[in-house]
Coordinates of C-alpha atoms and ligand atoms in Angstrom, one line a residue:
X1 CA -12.6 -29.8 7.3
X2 CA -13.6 -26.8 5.6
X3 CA -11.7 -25.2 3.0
X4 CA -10.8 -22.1 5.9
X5 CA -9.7 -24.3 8.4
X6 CA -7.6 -26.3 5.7
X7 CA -5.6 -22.9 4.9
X8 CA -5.3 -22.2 8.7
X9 CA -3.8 -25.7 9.4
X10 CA -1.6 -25.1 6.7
X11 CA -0.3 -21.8 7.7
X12 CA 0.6 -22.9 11.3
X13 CA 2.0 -26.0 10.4
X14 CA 4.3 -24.5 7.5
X15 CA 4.9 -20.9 9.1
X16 CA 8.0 -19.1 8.3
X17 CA 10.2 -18.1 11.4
X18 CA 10.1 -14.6 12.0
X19 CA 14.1 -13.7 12.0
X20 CA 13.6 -14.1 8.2
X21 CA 11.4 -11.5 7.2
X22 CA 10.5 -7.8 8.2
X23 CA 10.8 -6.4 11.9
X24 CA 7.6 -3.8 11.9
X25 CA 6.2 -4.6 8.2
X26 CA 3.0 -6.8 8.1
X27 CA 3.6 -10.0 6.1
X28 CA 1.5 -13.1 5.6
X29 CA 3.0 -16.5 8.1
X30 CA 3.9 -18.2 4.6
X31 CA 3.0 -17.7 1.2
X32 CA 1.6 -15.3 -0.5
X33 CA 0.0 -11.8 0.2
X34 CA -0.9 -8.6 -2.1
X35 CA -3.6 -6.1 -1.4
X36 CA -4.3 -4.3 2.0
X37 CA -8.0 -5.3 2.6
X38 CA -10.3 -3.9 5.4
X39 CA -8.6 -1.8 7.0
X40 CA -10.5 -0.2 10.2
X41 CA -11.4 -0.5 13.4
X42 CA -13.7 -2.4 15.4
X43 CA -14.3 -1.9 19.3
X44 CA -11.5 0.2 19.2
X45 CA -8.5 -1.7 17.7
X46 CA -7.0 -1.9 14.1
X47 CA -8.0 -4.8 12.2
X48 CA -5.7 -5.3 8.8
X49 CA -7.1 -8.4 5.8
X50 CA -5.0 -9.1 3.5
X51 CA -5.0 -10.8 0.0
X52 CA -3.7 -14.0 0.7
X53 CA -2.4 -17.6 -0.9
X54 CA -1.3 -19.4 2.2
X55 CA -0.2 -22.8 0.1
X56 CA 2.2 -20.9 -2.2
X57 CA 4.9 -18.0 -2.9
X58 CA 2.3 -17.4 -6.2
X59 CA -1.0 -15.6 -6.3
X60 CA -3.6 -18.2 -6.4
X61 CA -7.2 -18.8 -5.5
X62 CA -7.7 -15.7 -3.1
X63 CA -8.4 -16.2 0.8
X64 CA -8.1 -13.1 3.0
X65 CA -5.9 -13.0 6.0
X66 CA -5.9 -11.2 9.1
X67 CA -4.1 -9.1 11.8
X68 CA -4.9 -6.8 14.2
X69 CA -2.9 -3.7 15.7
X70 CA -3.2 -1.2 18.7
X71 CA -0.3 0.9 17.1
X72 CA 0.2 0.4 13.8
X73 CA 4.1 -1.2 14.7
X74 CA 3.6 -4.2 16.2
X75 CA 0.8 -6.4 15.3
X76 CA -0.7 -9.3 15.7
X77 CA -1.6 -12.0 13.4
X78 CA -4.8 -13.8 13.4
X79 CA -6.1 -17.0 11.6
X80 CA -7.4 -16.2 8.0
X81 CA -10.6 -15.7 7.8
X82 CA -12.1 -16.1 4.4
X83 CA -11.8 -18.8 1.8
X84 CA -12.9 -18.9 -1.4
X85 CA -15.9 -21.5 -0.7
X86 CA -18.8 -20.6 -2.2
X87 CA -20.4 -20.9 -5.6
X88 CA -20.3 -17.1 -6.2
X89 CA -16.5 -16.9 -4.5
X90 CA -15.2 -20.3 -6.4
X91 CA -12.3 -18.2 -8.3
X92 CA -11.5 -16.0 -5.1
X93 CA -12.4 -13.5 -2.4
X94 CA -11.4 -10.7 -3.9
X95 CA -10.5 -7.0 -2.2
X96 CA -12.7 -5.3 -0.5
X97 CA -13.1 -3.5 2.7
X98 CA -14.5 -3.2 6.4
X99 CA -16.7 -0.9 8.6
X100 CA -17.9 -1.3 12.0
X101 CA -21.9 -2.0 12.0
X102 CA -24.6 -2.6 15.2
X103 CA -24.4 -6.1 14.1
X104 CA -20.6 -6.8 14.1
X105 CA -17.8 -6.1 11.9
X106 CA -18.4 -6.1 8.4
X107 CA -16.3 -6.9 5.6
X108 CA -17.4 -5.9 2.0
X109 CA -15.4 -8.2 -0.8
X110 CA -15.6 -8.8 -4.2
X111 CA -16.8 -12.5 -5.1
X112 CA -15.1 -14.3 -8.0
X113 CA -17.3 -16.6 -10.1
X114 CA -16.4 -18.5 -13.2
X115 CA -19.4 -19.8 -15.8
X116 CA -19.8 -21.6 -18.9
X117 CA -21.5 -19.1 -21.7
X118 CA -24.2 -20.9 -23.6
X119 CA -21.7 -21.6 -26.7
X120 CA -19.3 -23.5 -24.1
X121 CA -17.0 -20.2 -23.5
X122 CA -16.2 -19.7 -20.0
X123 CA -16.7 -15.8 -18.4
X124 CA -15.6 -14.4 -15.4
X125 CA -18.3 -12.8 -13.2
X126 CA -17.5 -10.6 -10.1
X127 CA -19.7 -9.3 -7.6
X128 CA -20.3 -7.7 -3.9
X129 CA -20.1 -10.0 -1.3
X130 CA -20.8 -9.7 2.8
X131 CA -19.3 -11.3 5.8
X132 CA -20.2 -10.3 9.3
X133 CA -18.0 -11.5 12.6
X134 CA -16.8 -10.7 15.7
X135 CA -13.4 -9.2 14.7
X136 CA -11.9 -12.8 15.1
X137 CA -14.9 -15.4 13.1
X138 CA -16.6 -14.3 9.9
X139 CA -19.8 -15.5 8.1
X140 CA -20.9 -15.1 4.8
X141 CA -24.2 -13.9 4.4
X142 CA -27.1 -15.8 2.7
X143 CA -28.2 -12.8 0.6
X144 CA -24.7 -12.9 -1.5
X145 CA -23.9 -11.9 -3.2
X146 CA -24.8 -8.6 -2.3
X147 CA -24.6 -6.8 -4.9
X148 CA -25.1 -9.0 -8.1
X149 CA -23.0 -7.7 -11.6
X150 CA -26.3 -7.8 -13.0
X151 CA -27.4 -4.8 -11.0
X152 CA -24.4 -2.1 -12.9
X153 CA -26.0 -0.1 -15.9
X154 CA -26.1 -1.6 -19.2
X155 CA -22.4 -1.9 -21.2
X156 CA -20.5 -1.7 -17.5
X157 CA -18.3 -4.8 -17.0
X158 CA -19.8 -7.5 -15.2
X159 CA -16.1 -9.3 -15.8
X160 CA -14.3 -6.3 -14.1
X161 CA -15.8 -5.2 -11.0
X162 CA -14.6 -5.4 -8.0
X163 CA -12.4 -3.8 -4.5
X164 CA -15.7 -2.3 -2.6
X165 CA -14.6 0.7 -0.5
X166 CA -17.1 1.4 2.0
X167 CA -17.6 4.3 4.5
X168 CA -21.1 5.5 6.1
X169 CA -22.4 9.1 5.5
X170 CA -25.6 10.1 7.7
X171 CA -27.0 6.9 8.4
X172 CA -26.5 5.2 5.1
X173 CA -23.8 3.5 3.8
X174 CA -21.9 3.9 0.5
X175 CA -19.4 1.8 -1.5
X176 CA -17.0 2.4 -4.2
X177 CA -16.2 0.1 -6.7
X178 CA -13.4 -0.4 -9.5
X179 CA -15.2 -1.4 -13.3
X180 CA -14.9 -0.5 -16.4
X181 CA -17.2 1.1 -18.9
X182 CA -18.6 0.0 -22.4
X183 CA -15.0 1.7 -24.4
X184 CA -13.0 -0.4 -21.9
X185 CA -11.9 2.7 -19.4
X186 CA -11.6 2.4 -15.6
X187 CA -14.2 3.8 -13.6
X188 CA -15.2 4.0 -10.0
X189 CA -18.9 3.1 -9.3
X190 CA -21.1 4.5 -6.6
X191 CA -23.8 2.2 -4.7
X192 CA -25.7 3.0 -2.0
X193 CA -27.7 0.6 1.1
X194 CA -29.3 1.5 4.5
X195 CA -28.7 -2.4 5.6
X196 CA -25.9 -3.9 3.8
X197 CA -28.1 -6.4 1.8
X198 CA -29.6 -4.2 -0.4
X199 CA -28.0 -1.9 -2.8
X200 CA -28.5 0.8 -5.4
X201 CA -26.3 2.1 -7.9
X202 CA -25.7 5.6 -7.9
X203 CA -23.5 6.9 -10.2
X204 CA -19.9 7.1 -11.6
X205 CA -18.2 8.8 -9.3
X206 CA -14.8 9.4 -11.7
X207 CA -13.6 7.9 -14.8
X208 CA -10.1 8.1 -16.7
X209 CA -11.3 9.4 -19.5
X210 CA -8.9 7.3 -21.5
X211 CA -5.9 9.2 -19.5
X212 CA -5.0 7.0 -16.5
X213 CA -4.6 3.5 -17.6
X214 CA -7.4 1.0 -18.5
X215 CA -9.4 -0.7 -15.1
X216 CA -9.1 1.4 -12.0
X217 CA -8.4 -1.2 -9.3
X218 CA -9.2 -0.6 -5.2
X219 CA -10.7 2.3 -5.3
X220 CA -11.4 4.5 -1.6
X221 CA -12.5 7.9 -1.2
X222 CA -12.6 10.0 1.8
X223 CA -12.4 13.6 3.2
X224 CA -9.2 15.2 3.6
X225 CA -8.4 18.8 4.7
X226 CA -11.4 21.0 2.7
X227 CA -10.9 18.5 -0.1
X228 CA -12.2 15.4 -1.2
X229 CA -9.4 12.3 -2.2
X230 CA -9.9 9.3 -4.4
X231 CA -7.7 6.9 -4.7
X232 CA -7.0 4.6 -7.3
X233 CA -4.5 1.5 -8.8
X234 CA -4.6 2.5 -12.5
X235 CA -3.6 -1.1 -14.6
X236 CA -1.2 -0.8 -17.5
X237 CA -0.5 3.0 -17.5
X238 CA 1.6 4.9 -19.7
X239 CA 4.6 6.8 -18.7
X240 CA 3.7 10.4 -19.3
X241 CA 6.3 13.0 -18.1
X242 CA 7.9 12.7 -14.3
X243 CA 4.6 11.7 -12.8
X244 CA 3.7 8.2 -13.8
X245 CA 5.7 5.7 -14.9
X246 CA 4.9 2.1 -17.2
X247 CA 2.7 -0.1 -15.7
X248 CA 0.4 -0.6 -12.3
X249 CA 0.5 2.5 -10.1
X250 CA -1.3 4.6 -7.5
X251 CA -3.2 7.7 -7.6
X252 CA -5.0 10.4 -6.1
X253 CA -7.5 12.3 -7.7
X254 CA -8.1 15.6 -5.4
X255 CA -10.6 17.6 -5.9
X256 CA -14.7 18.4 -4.3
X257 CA -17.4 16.5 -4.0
X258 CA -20.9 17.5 -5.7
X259 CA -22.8 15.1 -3.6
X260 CA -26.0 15.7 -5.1
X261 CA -24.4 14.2 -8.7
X262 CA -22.1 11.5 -6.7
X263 CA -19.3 12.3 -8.9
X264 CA -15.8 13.7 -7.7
X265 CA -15.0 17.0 -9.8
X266 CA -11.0 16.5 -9.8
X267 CA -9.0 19.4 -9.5
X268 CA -5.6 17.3 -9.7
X269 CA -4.5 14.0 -10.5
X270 CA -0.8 12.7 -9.1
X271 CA 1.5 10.1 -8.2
X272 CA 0.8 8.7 -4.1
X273 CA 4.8 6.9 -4.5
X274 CA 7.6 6.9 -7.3
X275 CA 8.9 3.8 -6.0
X276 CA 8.7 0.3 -8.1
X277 CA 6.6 -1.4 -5.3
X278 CA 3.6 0.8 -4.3
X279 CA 0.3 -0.2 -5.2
X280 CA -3.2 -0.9 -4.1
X281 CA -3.5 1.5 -0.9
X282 CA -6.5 1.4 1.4
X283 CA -7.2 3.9 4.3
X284 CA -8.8 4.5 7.0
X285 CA -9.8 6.9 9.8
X286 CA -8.5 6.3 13.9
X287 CA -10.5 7.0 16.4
X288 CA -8.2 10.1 16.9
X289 CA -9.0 11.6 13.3
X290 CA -5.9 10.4 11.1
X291 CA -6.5 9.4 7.9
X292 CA -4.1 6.4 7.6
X293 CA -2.9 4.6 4.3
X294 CA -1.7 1.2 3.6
X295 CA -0.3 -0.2 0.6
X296 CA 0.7 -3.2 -0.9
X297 CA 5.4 -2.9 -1.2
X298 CA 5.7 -4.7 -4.0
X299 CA 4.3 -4.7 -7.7
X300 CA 2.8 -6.8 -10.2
X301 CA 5.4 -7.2 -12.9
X302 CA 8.3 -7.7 -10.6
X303 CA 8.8 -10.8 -8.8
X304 CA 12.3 -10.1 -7.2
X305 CA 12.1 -12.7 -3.7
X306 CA 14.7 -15.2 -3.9
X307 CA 14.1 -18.2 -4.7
X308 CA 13.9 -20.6 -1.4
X309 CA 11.8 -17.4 -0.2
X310 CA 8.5 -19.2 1.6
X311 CA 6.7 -16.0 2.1
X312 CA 6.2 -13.4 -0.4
X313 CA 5.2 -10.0 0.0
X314 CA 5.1 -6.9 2.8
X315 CA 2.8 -4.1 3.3
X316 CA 4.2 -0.3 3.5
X317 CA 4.3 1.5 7.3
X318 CA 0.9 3.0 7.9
X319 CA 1.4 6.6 6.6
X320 CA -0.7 9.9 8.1
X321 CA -2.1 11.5 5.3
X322 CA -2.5 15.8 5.4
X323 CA -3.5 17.7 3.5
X324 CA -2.0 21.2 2.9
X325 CA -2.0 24.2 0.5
X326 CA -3.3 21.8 -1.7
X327 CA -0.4 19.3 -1.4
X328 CA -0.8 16.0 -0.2
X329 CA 1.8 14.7 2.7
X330 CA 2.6 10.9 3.5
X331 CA 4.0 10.5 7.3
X332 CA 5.1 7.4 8.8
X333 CA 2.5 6.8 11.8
X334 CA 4.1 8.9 14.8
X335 CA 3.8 5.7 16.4
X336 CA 6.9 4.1 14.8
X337 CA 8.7 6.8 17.0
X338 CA 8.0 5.0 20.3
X339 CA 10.1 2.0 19.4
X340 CA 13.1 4.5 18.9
X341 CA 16.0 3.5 19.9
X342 CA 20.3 3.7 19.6
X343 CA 20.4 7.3 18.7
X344 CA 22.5 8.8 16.6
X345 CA 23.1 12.3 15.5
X346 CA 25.4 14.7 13.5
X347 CA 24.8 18.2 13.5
X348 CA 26.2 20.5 10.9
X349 CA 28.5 17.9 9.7
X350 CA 30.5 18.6 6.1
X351 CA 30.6 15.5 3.9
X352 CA 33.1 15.4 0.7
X353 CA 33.9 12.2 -1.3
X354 CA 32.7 8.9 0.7
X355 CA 32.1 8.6 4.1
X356 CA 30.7 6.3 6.6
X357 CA 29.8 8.0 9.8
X358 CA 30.4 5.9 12.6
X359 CA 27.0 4.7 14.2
X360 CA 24.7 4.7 11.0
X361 CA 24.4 1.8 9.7
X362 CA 21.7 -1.2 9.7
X363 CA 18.7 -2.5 8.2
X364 CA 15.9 -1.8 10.3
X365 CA 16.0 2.4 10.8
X366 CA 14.6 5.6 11.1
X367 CA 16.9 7.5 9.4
X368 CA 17.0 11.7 8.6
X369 CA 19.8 13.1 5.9
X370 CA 19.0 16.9 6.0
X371 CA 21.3 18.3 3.2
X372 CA 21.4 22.2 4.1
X373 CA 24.0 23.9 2.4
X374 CA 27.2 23.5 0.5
X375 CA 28.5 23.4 -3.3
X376 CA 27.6 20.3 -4.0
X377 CA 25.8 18.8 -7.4
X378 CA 25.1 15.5 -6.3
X379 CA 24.9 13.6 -3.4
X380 CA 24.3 10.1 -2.5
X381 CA 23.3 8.3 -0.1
X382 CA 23.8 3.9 -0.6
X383 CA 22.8 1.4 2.2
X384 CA 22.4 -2.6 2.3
X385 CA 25.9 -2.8 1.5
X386 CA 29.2 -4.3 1.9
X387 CA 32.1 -5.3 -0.5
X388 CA 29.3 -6.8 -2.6
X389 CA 25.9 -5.2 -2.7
X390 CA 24.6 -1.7 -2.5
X391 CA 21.6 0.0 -3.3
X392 CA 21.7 4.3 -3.2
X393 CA 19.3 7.2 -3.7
X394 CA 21.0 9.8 -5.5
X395 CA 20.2 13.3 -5.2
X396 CA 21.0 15.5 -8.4
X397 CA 21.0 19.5 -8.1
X398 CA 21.1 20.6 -11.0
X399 CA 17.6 19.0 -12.2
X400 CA 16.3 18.2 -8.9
X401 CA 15.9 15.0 -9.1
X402 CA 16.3 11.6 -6.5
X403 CA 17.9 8.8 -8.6
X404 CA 17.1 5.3 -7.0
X405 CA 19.4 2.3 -8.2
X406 CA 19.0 -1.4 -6.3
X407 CA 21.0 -2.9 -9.5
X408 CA 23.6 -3.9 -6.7
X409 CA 21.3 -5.5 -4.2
X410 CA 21.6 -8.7 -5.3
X411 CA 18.7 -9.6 -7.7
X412 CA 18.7 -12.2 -9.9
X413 CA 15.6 -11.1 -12.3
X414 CA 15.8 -8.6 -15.3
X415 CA 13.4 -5.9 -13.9
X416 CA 13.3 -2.5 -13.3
X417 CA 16.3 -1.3 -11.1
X418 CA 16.2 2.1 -11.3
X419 CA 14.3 5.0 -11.5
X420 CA 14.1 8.7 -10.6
X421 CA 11.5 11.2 -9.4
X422 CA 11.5 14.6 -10.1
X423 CA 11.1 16.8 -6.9
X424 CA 7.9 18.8 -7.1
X425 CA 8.3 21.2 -4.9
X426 CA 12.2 22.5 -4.4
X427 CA 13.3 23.7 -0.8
X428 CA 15.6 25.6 0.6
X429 CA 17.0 22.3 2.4
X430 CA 16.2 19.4 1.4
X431 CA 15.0 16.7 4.4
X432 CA 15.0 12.8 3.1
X433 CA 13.6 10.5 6.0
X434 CA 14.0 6.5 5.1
X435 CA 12.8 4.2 7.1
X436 CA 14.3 0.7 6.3
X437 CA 13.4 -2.5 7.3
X438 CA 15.6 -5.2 6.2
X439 CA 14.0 -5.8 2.6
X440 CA 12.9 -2.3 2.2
X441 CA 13.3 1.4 2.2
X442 CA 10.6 3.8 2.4
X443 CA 12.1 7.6 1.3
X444 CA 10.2 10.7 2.6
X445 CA 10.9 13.8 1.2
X446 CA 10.6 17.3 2.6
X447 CA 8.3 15.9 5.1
X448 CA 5.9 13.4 3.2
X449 CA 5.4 16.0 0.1
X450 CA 6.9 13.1 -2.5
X451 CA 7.9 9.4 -1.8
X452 CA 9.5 6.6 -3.1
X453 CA 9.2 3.0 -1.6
X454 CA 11.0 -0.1 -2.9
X455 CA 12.2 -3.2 -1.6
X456 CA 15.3 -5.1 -2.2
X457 CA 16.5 -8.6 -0.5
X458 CA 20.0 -8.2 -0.4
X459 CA 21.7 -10.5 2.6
X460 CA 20.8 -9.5 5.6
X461 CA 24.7 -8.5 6.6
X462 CA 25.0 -5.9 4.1
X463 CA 24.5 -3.4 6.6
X464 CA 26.9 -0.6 5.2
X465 CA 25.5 3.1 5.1
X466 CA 27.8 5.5 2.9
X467 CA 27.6 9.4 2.1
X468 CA 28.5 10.5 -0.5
X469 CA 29.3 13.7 -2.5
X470 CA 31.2 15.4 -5.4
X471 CA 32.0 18.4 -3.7
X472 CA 31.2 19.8 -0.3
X473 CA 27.7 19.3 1.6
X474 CA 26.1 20.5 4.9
X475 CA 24.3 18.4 6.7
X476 CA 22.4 17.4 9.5
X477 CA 22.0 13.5 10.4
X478 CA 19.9 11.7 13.3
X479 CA 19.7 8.2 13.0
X480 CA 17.6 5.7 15.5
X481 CA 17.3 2.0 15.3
X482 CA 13.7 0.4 15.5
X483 CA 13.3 -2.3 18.0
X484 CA 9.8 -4.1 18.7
X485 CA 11.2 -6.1 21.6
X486 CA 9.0 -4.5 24.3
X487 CA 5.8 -2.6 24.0
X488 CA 6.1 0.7 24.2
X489 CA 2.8 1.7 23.5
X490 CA 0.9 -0.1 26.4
Ligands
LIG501 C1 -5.2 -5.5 -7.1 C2 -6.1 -6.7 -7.4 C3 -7.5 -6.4 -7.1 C4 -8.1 -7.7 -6.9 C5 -7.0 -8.4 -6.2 C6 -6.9 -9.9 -6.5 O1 -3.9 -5.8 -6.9 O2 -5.9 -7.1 -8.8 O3 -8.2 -5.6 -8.1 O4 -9.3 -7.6 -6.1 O5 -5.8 -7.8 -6.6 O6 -6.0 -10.5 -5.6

């Protein structure tokens, strides 16, 4: 049996019943999942890869598993479809990403090698691999790996590059690469190939200048409006103002393009979620012209499942990007609003103290607060509760901040259980969309301009949604529940 058709056995004879875990976020059967891996399409539906340790709740030695999507709600899983098998993917099959080619669908991933140095000392080598399939098999190409470490300039890191992003311009194609230069600073590097086997470097596209943490990770760059986007997972960053906080994040560097230099001339650097589980997004364009990203819901340095959990990690909803006036806006896929249903709505309503309004409450919502008037300083909204457990986003006037608290949800760990975003861009009203599925909330604000995504796994029962306020508050409520039961989208 091969080692891929050992973790496929696996996975179907250990698979986790789906009443335990999300309704509409992708998750792995059992065991283990981070990064959001070649996300595209091929002959005309939505494939999603995953990073992916089917035998445990840990990361370990890195296959990449698989589902596909017509609508970016319900999906479809599929057997894995890498396995870390080969003498230049021994220590893992890394990220990477997917495009659709005349000769199938290829996935670009980053190949993890360990050696012995000559004095005995083992080093980690990582470099470009290819696969080619039919959207359901995959093969590994002779020619890998692709693009050998030895082919980056002198002093780049051949220990420290990896997460191809790959996109086509004109003909030829192009990948992006996380790695790290000779003073130890993340950089993205540029490579170019008419046939997928062969590649030239091209240039650094963007580097952090000793400003955004140390290795970029998962790098992806794409048009957007009249500007260009790069996005990147920054490791061990340093909290500097409102915008980033300690540790792994994501950004976006916006900015244009000087095409004949390869390199991204960055006219503004921010935060893509202020939430404690965001990290590695991918993206990718429909067939309709959306820009959709994908991110990893959960983070590095905060293991919060309970224990007994057999599956470990979620992916975000699929979120439009725009692009407007210079700001960048995060919408869930419209499709999520086909599988509306339960309505609920309060028009003009005036909240002072606590209130539960009958009808809102649940774990799997859509849910709009739309705070429009009133002389109120703070106001709070708490869900996943009961007598025991709470979690709340509270919204504070005065400084115009969102204050996010999950110290009541029920985990057992000491990690970070709260945290608050400054809000960038004040409104007249303020609109906060969340969309909840059992283990997580996803907060949009004023329309996508800011959000903040975290999960939580308080018992499912703790269903409890409470308003709250300190003095009097205007607002506007419309509530739906999401059900996947049927397909709605054909
Ligand atoms: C990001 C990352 C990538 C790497 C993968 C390994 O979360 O560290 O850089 O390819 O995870 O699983």
């Amino acid at each position: 049996m091969t080692e891929l058709e050992k973790a496929n056995q696996y996975r179907e004879q250990n698979r986790v019943d789906e009443g335990e875990k999300p309704v509409f976020h992708v998750t792995p059967p059992v065991g283990w999942m981070n990064d959001p891996n070649g996300f595209s399409v091929f002959q005309g539906t939505v494939h999603l890869f995953y990073q992916h340790h089917p035998y445990s709740e840990e990361w370990g030695p890195m296959h990449w598993g698989h589902c596909t999507t017509k609508d970016f709600v319900k999906w479809k899983e599929l057997p894995a479809v890498l396995a870390p098998d080969q003498r230049y993917d021994a220590a893992g099959c890394f990220s990477g990403s997917a495009i659709e080619t005349e000769e199938g669908h290829a996935l670009l991933y980053t190949g993890v090698m360990e050696r012995e140095r000559e004095d005995g000392s083992k080093e980690v080598v990582q470099h470009q691999c290819l696969a080619v399939g039919d959207g359901v098999h995959y093969k590994k190409v002779s020619e890998n790996p692709v693009i050998p470490a030895g082919q980056l300039p002198q002093g780049f890191s051949t220990e420290d590059f990896r997460d191809p992003k790959i996109w086509r311009e004109q003909g030829t194609y192009y990948l992006a690469a996380g790695n790290k230069n000779e003073k130890q600073n993340g950089q993205v590097v540029l490579f170019a190939s008419e046939d997928l086997r062969n590649w030239r470097y091209v240039s650094v596209l963007a580097d952090n200048r000793g400003k955004y943490g140390s290795m970029w990770e998962c790098p992806d760059f794409f048009p957007l409006g009249n500007k260009y986007v790069l996005v990147v997972s920054p490791q061990d960053m340093q909290s500097d103002g409102a915008e980033f906080h300690n540790g792994n994040q994501a950004a976006a560097l916006i900015g244009e393009y000087d095409r004949e230099h390869g390199h991204l001339l960055e006219e503004q650097v921010i935060s893509l979620d202020y939430g404690t589980d965001f990290y590695a997004p991918q993206t990718m364009e429909t067939e309709d012209g959306r820009r959709i990203m994908i991110a990893w819901m959960q983070s590095w340095d905060m293991n919060i499942k309970p224990a007994g959990q057999r599956w470990n990690g979620m992916m975000t909803i699929p979120r439009e990007l725009t692009l407007r006036d210079g700001r960048l806006y995060q919408q869930p896929v419209r499709e999520i609003e086909h599988y509306r249903t339960e309505p609920v709505a309060y028009v003009d309503r005036e909240i002072s103290g606590r209130c539960e309004l009958p009808g809102i409450r649940g774990r799997v919502l859509d849910l709009t607060i739309e705070l429009q008037e009133g002389d109120y300083r703070e106001f709070i909204v708490s869900f996943a509760g009961n007598e025991r457990y709470h979690t709340s986003f509270r919204y504070v006037r005065d400084t115009q901040t969102i204050e996010f608290d999950r110290t009541y949800s029920g985990i057992t760990r000491d990690v970070v259980c709260q945290r608050s975003m400054r809000i960038k861009k004040a409104e007249k009203t303020l609109k906060l969309r969340l969309i909840f599925d059992r283990f997580s909330v996803e907060l949009f604000v004023n329309d996508g301009v800011q959000t903040f995504t975290s999960t939580f796994y308080t018992p499912l029962e703790a269903e409890d949604i409470v308003l709250e306020c300190d003095k009097k508050a205007i607002i506007n409520v419309e509530k739906y529940s999401i059900s996947v039961e049927d397909d709605r989208c054909g």
